[in-house]
XYZ file of C-alpha atoms in Angstrom:
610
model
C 134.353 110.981 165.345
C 137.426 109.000 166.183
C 136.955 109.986 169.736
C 133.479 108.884 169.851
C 133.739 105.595 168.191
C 137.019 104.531 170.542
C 138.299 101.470 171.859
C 136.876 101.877 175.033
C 133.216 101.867 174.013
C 134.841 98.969 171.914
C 133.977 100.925 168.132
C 136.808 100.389 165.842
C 136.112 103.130 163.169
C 140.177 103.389 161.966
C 141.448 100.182 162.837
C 138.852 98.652 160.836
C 138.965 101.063 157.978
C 142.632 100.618 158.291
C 142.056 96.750 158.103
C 139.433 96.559 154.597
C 140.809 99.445 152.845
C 144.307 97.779 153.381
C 142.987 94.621 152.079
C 141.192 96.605 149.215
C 145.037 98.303 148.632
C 145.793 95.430 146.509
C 142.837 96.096 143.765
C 144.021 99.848 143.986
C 143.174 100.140 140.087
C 140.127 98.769 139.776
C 139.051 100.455 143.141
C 140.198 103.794 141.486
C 138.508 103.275 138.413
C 135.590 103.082 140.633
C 136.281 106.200 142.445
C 136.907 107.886 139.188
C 134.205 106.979 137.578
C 131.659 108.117 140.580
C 133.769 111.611 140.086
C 132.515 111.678 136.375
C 129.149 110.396 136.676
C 128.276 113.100 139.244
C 130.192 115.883 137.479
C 128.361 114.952 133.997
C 125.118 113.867 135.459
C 124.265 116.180 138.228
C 126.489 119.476 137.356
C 127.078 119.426 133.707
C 123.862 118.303 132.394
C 121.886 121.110 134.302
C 124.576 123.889 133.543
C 123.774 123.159 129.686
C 119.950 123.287 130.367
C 120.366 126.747 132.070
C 122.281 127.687 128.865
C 119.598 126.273 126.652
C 117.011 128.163 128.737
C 118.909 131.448 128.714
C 119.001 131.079 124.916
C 115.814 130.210 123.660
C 114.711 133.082 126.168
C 116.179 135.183 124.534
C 115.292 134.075 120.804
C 111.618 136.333 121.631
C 113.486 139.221 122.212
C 115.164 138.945 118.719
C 112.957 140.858 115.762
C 114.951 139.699 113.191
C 114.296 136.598 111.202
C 117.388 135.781 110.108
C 118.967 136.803 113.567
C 116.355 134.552 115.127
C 117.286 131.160 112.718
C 120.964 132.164 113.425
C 120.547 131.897 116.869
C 118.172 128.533 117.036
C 121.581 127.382 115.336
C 123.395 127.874 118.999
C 120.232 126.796 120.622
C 120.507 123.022 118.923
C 124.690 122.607 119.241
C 123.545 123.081 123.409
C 121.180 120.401 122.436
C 123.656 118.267 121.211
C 125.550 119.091 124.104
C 123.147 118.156 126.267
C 122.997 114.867 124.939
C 126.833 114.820 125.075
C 126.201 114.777 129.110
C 123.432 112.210 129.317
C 126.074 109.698 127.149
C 128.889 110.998 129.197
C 127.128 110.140 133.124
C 125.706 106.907 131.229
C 129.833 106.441 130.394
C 131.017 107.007 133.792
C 128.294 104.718 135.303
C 129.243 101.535 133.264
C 132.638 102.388 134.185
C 131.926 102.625 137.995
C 130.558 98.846 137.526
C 133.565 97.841 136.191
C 135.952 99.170 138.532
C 133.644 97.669 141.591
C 133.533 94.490 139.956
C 136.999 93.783 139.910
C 137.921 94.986 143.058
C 135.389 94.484 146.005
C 134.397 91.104 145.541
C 138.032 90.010 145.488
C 138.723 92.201 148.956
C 135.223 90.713 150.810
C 136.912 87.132 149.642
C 140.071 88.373 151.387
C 138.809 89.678 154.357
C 136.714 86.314 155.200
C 139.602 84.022 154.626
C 141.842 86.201 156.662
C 139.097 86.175 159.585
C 138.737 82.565 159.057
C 142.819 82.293 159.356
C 142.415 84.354 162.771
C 139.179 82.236 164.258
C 140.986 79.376 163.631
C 144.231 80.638 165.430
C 142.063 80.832 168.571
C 142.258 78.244 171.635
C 140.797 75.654 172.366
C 138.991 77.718 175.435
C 137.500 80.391 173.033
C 135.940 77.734 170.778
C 134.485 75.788 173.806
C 132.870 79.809 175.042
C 131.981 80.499 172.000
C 128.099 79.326 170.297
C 129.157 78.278 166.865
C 126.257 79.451 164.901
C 126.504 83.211 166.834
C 130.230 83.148 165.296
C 129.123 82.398 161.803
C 126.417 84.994 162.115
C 128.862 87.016 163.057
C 131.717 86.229 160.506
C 129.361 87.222 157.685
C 128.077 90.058 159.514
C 131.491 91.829 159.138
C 132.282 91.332 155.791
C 128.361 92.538 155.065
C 128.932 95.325 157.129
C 132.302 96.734 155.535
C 130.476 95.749 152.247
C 127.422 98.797 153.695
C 130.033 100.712 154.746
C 132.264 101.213 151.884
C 128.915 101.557 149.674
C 127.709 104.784 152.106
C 131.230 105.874 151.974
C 131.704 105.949 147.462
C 128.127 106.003 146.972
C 127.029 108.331 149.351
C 129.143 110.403 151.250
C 131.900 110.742 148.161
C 129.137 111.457 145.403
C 127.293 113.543 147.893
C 130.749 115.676 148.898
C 131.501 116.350 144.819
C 127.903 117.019 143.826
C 127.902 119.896 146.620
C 130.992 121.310 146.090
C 130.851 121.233 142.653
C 127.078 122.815 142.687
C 128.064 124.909 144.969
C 131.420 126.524 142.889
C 129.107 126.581 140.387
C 126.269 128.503 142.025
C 128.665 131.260 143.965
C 129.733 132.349 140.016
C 126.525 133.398 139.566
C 125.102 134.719 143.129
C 127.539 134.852 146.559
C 124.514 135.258 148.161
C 122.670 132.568 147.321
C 126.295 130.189 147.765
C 126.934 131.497 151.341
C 122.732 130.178 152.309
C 124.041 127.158 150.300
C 126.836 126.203 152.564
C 124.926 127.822 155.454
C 122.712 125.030 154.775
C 125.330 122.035 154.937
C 127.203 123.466 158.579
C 123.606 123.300 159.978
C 122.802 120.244 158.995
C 125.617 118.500 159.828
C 126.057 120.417 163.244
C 122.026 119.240 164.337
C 123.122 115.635 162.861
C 126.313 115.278 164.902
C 124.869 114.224 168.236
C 121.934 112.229 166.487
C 124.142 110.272 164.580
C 126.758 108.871 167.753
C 123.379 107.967 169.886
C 122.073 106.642 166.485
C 125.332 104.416 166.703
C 125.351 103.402 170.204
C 121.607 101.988 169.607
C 122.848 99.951 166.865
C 125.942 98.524 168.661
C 123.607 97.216 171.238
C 121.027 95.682 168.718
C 124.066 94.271 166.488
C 125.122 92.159 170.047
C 121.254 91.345 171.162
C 121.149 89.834 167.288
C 124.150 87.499 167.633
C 122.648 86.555 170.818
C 119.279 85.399 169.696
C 121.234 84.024 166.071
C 123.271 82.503 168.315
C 119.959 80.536 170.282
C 118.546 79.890 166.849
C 121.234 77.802 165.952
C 121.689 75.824 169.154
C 118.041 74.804 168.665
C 118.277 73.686 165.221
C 121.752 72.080 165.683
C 120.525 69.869 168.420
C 117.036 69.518 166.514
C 117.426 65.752 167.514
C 116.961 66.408 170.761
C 114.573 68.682 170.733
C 112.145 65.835 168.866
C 113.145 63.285 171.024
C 112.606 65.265 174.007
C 109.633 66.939 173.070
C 110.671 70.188 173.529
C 109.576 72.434 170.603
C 107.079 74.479 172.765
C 110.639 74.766 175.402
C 112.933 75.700 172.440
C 110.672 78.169 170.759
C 109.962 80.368 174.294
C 113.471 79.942 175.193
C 114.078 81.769 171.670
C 111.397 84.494 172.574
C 113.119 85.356 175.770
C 116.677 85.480 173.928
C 114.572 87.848 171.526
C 112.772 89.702 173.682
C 115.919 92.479 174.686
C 116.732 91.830 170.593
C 113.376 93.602 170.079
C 113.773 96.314 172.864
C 117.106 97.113 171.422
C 115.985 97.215 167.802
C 112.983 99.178 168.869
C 115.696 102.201 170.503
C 117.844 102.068 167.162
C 114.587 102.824 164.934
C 113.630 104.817 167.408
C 116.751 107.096 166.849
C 116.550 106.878 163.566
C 113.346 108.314 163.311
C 114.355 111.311 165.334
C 117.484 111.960 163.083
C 115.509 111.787 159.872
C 112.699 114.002 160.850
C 115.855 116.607 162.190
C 118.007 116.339 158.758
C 114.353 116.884 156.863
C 113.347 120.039 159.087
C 116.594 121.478 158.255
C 116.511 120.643 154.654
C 112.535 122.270 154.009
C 113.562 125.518 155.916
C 116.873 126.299 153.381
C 114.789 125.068 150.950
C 112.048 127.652 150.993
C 115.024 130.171 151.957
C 116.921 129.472 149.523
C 114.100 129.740 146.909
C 112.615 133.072 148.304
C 115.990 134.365 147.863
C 116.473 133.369 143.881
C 112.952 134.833 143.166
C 114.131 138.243 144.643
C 116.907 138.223 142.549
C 115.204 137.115 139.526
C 113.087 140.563 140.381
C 116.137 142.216 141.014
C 117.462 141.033 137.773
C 120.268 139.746 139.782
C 120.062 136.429 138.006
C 118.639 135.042 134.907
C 115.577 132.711 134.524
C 118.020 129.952 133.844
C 119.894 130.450 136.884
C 117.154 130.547 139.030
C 116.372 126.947 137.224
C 119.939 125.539 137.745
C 119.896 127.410 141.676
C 116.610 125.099 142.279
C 117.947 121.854 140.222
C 120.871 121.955 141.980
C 118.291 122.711 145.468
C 116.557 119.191 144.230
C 119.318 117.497 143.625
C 122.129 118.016 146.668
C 118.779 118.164 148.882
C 117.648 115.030 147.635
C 121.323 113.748 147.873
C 121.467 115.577 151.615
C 118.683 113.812 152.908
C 120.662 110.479 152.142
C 123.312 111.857 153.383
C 121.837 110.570 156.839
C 120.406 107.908 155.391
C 124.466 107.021 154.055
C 125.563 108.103 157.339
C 123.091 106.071 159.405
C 123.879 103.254 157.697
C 127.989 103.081 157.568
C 127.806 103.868 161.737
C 125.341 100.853 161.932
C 127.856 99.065 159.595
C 130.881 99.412 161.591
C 128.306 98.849 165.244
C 128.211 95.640 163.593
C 131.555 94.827 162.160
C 133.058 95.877 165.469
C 131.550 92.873 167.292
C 133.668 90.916 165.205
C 136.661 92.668 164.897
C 137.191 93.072 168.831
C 137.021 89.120 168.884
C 139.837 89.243 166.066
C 141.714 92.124 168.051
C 141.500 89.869 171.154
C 145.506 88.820 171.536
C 144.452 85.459 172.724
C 145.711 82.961 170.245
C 147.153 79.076 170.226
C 150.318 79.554 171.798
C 153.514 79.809 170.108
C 156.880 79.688 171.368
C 158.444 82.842 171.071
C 161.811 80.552 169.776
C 160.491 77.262 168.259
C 162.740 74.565 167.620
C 162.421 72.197 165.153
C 160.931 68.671 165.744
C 162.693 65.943 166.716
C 160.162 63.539 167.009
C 159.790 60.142 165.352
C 159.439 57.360 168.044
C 156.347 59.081 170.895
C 157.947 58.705 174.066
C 155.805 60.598 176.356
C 156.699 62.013 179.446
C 154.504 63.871 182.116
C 157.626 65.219 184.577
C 155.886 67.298 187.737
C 152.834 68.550 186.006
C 150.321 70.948 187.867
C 147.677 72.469 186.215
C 144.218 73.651 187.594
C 141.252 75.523 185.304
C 141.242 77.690 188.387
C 142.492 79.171 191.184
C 140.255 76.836 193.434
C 140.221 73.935 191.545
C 143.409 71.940 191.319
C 143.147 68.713 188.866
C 147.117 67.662 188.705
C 149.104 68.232 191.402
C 152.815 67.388 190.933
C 151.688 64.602 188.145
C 154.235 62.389 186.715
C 153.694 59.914 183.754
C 156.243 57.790 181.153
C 154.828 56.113 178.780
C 157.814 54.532 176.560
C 157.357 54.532 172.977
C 155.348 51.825 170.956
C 153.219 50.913 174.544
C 149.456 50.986 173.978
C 148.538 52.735 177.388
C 145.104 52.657 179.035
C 143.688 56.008 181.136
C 140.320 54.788 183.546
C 139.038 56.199 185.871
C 135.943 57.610 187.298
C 134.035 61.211 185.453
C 136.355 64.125 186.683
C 139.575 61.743 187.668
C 141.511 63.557 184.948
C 141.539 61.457 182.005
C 140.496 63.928 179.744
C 142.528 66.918 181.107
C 145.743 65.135 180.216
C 145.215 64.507 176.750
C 144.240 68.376 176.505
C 147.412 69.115 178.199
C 149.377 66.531 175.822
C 147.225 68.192 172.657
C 148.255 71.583 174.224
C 144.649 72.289 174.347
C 145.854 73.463 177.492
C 148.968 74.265 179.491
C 150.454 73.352 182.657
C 150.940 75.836 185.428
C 153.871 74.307 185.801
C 156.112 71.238 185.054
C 157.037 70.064 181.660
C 155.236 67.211 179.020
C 158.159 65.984 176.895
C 157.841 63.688 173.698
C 161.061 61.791 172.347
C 162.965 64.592 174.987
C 161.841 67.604 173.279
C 159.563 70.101 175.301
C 155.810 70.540 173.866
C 156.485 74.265 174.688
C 159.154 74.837 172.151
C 157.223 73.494 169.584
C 154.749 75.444 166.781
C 151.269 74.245 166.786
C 151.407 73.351 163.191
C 155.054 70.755 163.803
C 152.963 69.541 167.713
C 149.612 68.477 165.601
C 152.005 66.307 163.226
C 153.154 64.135 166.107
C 149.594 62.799 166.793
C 146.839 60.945 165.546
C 143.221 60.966 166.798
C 139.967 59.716 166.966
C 137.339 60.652 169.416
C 134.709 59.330 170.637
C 131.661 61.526 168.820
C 133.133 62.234 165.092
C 131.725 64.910 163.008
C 132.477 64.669 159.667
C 132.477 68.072 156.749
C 129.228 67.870 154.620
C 131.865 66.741 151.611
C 132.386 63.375 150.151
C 133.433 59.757 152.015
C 136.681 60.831 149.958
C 137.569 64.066 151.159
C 136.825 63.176 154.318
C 139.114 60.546 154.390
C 142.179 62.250 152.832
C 141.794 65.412 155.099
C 144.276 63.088 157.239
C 147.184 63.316 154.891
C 148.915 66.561 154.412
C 150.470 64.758 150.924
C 148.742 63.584 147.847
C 146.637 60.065 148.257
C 147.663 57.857 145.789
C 144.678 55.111 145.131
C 146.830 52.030 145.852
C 147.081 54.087 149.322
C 143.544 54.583 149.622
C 142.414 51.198 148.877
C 144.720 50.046 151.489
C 143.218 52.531 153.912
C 139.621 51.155 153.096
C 140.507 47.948 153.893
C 142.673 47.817 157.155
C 139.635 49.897 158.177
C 136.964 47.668 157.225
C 134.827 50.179 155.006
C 135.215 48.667 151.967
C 131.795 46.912 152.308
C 130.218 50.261 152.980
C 131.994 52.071 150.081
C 130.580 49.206 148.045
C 126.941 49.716 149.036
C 126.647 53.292 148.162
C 125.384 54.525 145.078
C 128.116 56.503 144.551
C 130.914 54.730 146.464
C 133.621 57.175 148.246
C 132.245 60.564 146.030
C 129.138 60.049 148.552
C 128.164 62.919 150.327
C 128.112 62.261 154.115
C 125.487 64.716 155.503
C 125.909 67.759 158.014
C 128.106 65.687 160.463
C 128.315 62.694 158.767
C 124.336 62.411 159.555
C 123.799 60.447 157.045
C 126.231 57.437 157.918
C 125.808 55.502 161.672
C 128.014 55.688 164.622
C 130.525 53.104 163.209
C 130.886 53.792 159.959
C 131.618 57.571 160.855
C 134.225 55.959 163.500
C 135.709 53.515 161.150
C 135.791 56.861 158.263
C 137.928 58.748 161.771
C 140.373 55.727 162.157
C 140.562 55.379 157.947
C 141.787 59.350 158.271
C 144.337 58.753 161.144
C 146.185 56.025 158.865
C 146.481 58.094 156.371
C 148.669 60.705 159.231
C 152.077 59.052 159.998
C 152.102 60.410 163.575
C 154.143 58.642 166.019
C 150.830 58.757 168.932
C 147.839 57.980 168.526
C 144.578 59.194 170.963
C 141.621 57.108 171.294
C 139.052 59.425 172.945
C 136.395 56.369 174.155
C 136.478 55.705 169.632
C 133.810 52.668 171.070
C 132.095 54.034 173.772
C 128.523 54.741 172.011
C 128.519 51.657 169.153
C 126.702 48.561 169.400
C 128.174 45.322 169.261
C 128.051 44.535 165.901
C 129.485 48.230 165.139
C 132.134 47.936 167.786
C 133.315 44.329 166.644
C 134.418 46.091 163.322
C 135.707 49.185 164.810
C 137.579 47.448 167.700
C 139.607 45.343 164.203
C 139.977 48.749 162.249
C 141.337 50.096 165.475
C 143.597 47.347 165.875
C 145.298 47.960 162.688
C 145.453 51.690 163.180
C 147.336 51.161 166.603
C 150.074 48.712 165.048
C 153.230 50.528 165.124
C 152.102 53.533 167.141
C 152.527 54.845 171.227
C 148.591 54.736 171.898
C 146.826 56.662 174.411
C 143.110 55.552 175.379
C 140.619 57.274 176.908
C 138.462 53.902 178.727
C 135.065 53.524 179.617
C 134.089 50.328 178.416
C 136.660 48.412 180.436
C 136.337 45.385 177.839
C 137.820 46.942 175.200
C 141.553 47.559 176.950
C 142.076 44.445 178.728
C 144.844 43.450 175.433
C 146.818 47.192 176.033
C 150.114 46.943 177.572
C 148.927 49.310 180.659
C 146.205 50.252 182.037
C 146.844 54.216 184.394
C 143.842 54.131 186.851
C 143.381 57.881 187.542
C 141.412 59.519 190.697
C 141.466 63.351 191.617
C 143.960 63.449 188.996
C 146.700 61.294 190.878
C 147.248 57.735 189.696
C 146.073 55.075 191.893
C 146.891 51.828 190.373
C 148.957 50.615 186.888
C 149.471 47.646 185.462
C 148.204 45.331 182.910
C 144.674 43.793 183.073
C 145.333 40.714 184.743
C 147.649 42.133 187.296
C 145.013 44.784 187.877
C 141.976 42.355 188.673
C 145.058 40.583 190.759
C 144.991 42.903 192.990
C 141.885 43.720 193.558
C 141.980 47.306 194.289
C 139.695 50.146 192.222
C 140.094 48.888 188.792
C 139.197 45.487 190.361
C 135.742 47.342 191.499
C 135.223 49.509 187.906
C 135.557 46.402 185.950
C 133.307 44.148 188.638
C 130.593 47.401 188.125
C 130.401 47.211 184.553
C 130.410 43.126 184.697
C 128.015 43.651 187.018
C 129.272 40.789 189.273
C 129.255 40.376 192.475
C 132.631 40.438 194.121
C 132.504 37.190 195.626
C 136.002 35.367 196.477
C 134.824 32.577 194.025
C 134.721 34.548 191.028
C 137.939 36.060 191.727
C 139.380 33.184 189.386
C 136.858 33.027 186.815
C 137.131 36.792 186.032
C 140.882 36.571 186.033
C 141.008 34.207 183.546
């Protein structure tokens, strides 16, 4: 099986049992109470119970045989203490059954908990890159779909494969004490069985591996059509959406089609071999019976134990179908946790030194790709305390160097130093504490004005703290307007607040973070006037105090920073302050005269300077 389900066809049967039943390790004794009690339950249910009815038949049998009156009452004695036994079994499988629910309810629910978190601790380890490849709805799908999936699994594995396994060993102990014969067809039975459901069962699981990925695909182009149902109103382009979703179905059908398909050919294979030892097995107990091999009442227990473990036998596929269509699934997720890629971490860390945000770019290359070189022996100092200014043109490199100086990505080669101390010899969680940021599109948690806020302090917010906060970044009027102040819920997004006051609730977050730099990833770009007029003050506050990077489009909004880094094919072209820029007249001169819209006559050189 192992073999089968390897790491090259990318099935992780043992790693992943390896993984939950490791997790489940720490609930050992509720998880063995639940073992336990599936041992009992069968044993009393399925062996006991019909061993004491084949006693009570054999017994009241034989009370017509007995003459005697008083022999005959003596014995209808014995015949009602196997009653009573009887009953003893029903209570006892009815006891082992409660018992079972007990043991599973304080033990799996606690390890699915577990094994979510500690996926959630792993996605969130991931890169930047992974994130940016990766559909986010197709992950969640996913995410669930493995803890479901070990969930199915360890529920064919207790439920059916363990129960099943005791039942027929058990039956068949019992039944070789009364007839070899009939106990070698018995485990005749289970060899073939197994043997014709071997091969059925691996194709059954390669079917399902493929439908579990064509699944996350179409999940996956589900959610990018609701997500972005804005656009797909605006746009008119429901009729687009809904027959790009039945082509991303369309192979999710084919596949699903293939894994019933095989499904259907293992159950009608397990049944065939089931019938035929069935009608073996009972021409064989009525020979005996003739024979007077047997009794009446074994022939009765040989058959209710035929009902039962082939009852049980035929979900035996059923169980077995569905744990290797469990761990198909689960695997899709577990080879994205098993992928080494994670944030990097130096193998050495040291411990920050940062407190003032000097920021140095010394030599940097970096390219996404062989052919494609953005920085080419780039070198930038920024000193701390200096509001700086990155323009430029779409692909000049703006955005590429805060990645870099996030660590979003690496250089090739070259160094990015803050205060002195190398960004590579720092751990992710010490590098996110030197920075502060606010982009330019925030997305806030479906939680309260409140919690989104204080997300941006890694200490307790003390009120006097908060109101401070609310004020420097002019949301205090806002707060005031809402029916239920900061405890208001904010939407999927923040959907439910505008553009600025989702901005201003981003800047309110990065006071609350003492980081020596702050990033302003175009914070104004997509506000109107009256939005950006409040935003531009918050933002004013927030920079006080703090080395400030800016990402510029809206030229207007920089001309008060210290220095403005004009950036084109990712070398810089021009620096300076605003006024020395337009001075000169070179290609900031031009961005700022495009987005004035002015034409660059020599007589409003003077006007536009001043």
């Amino acid at each position: 099986m192992s073999k089968v389900l390897s790491e090259k066809k990318q099935y992780y049967f043992w790693p992943l049992l390896k993984e939950y039943y490791g997790i489940l390790s720490h609930y050992w004794l509720g998880y063995s109470i639940y073992l336990l009690a599936i041992l009992g339950q069968v044993l009393a249910a399925d062996i006991l119970l019909p061993w004491v009815l084949k006693q009570l038949i054999d017994a009241v049998s034989a009370l017509y045989q007995i003459k005697d009156p008083f022999t005959r009452s003596v014995a209808w004695a014995d015949v009602y203490w196997l009653f009573y036994f009887c009953a003893f079994a029903l209570l006892l499988g009815l006891f082992f059954k409660c018992m079972a629910s007990v043991g599973i309810i304080s033990s799996q629910p606690w390890a699915l908990r577990d094994l979510e978190i500690k996926t959630l601790k792993t996605l969130l380890q991931k890169p930047y890159d992974f994130f940016a490849s990766n559909l986010v709805g197709a992950l969640t799908a996913k995410v669930k779909r493995y803890s479901d999936s070990m969930l199915s699994f360890d529920f064919g594995l207790t439920r059916g494969i363990w129960a099943i396994t005791i039942q027929f060993v058990a039956a068949l102990a019992v039944v070789s004490y009364y007839s070899q014969k009939l106990a070698l067809v018995f485990l005749l039975w289970a060899v073939v069985l197994l043997f014709v459901s071997r091969k059925l069962l691996l194709l059954k699981a390669e079917r399902d591996r493929a439908y579990s990925e064509a699944d996350s695909r179409s999940v996956g182009s589900l959610a990018d059509s609701i997500a972005n149902y804005l656009s797909v109103k605006i746009f008119n382009r429901q009729a687009a959406e809904v027959d790009a979703f039945r082509v991303a179905t369309k192979y999710s059908v084919d596949q699903r089609r293939k894994s019933w398909g095989a499904s259907g050919r293992l159950d009608f294979s397990q049944g065939g071999v089931i019938v035929v030892f069935q009608i073996i097995l009972l021409w064989i107990s009525l020979n005996a019976l003739q024979a007077g091999e047997i009794t009446l009442g074994t022939l009765i227990l040989v058959q209710t134990y035929l009902l039962k473990v082939g009852e049980n036998l035929t979900q035996f596929g059923v169980h077995s179908k569905e744990m290797f269509r469990a761990i198909a699934s689960a695997s899709e997720m577990f080879s994205i946790l098993r992928d080494p890629s994670r944030e990097f971490e130096p193998s050495e860390p040291e411990e920050l030194r940062v407190s003032k945000g000097k920021i140095e770019f010394k030599s940097v290359n970096f390219s996404y790709d062989r052919q494609r070189s953005v920085l080419q022996d780039f070198c930038l100092n920024i000193p701390a305390g200096q509001k700086v200014a990155l323009v430029g043109t779409s692909g000049a490199g703006k955005t590429t160097l805060v990645k870099l100086l996030l660590r979003f990505h690496r250089p090739v080669s070259g160094k990015i130093l803050i205060d002195q101390q190398d960004l590579d010899c720092l751990r992710s969680s010490d590098l996110m504490r030197i920075y502060s940021l606010v982009p330019q599109e925030t997305f806030l948690f479906h939680r309260s004005i409140r919690d989104n806020i204080i997300i941006g302090s890694e200490i307790e917010v003390s009120d006097q703290q908060l109101e401070q906060v609310l004020k420097d970044s002019y949301l205090k009027d806002l707060i005031e307007r809402l029916p239920l102040g900061l405890n208001q819920l904010v939407g999927e997004r923040g959907v439910k607040l505008s553009g600025g006051e989702r901005q201003r609730i981003a800047i309110a977050r990065a006071m609350l973070k003492p980081a020596p730099i702050l990033i302003l990833d175009e914070a104004t770009n997509s506000l109107d006037a009256s939005s950006e007029h409040h935003v531009q003050l918050a933002l004013d506050n927030l920079m006080r105090g703090r080395t400030t990077v800016i990402i510029a489009h809206k030229l207007s909004t920089i001309t008060h920073v210290d220095r403005i880094i004009v950036l084109s094919q990712g070398k810089i072209t021009e620096e300076g302050t605003h006024r020395e820029l337009i001075e000169k007249q070179g290609e900031y001169f031009r961005l700022w005269l495009d987005q004035q819209r002015v034409i660059p006559e020599a007589e409003h050189v003077v006007e536009i300077v001043e």
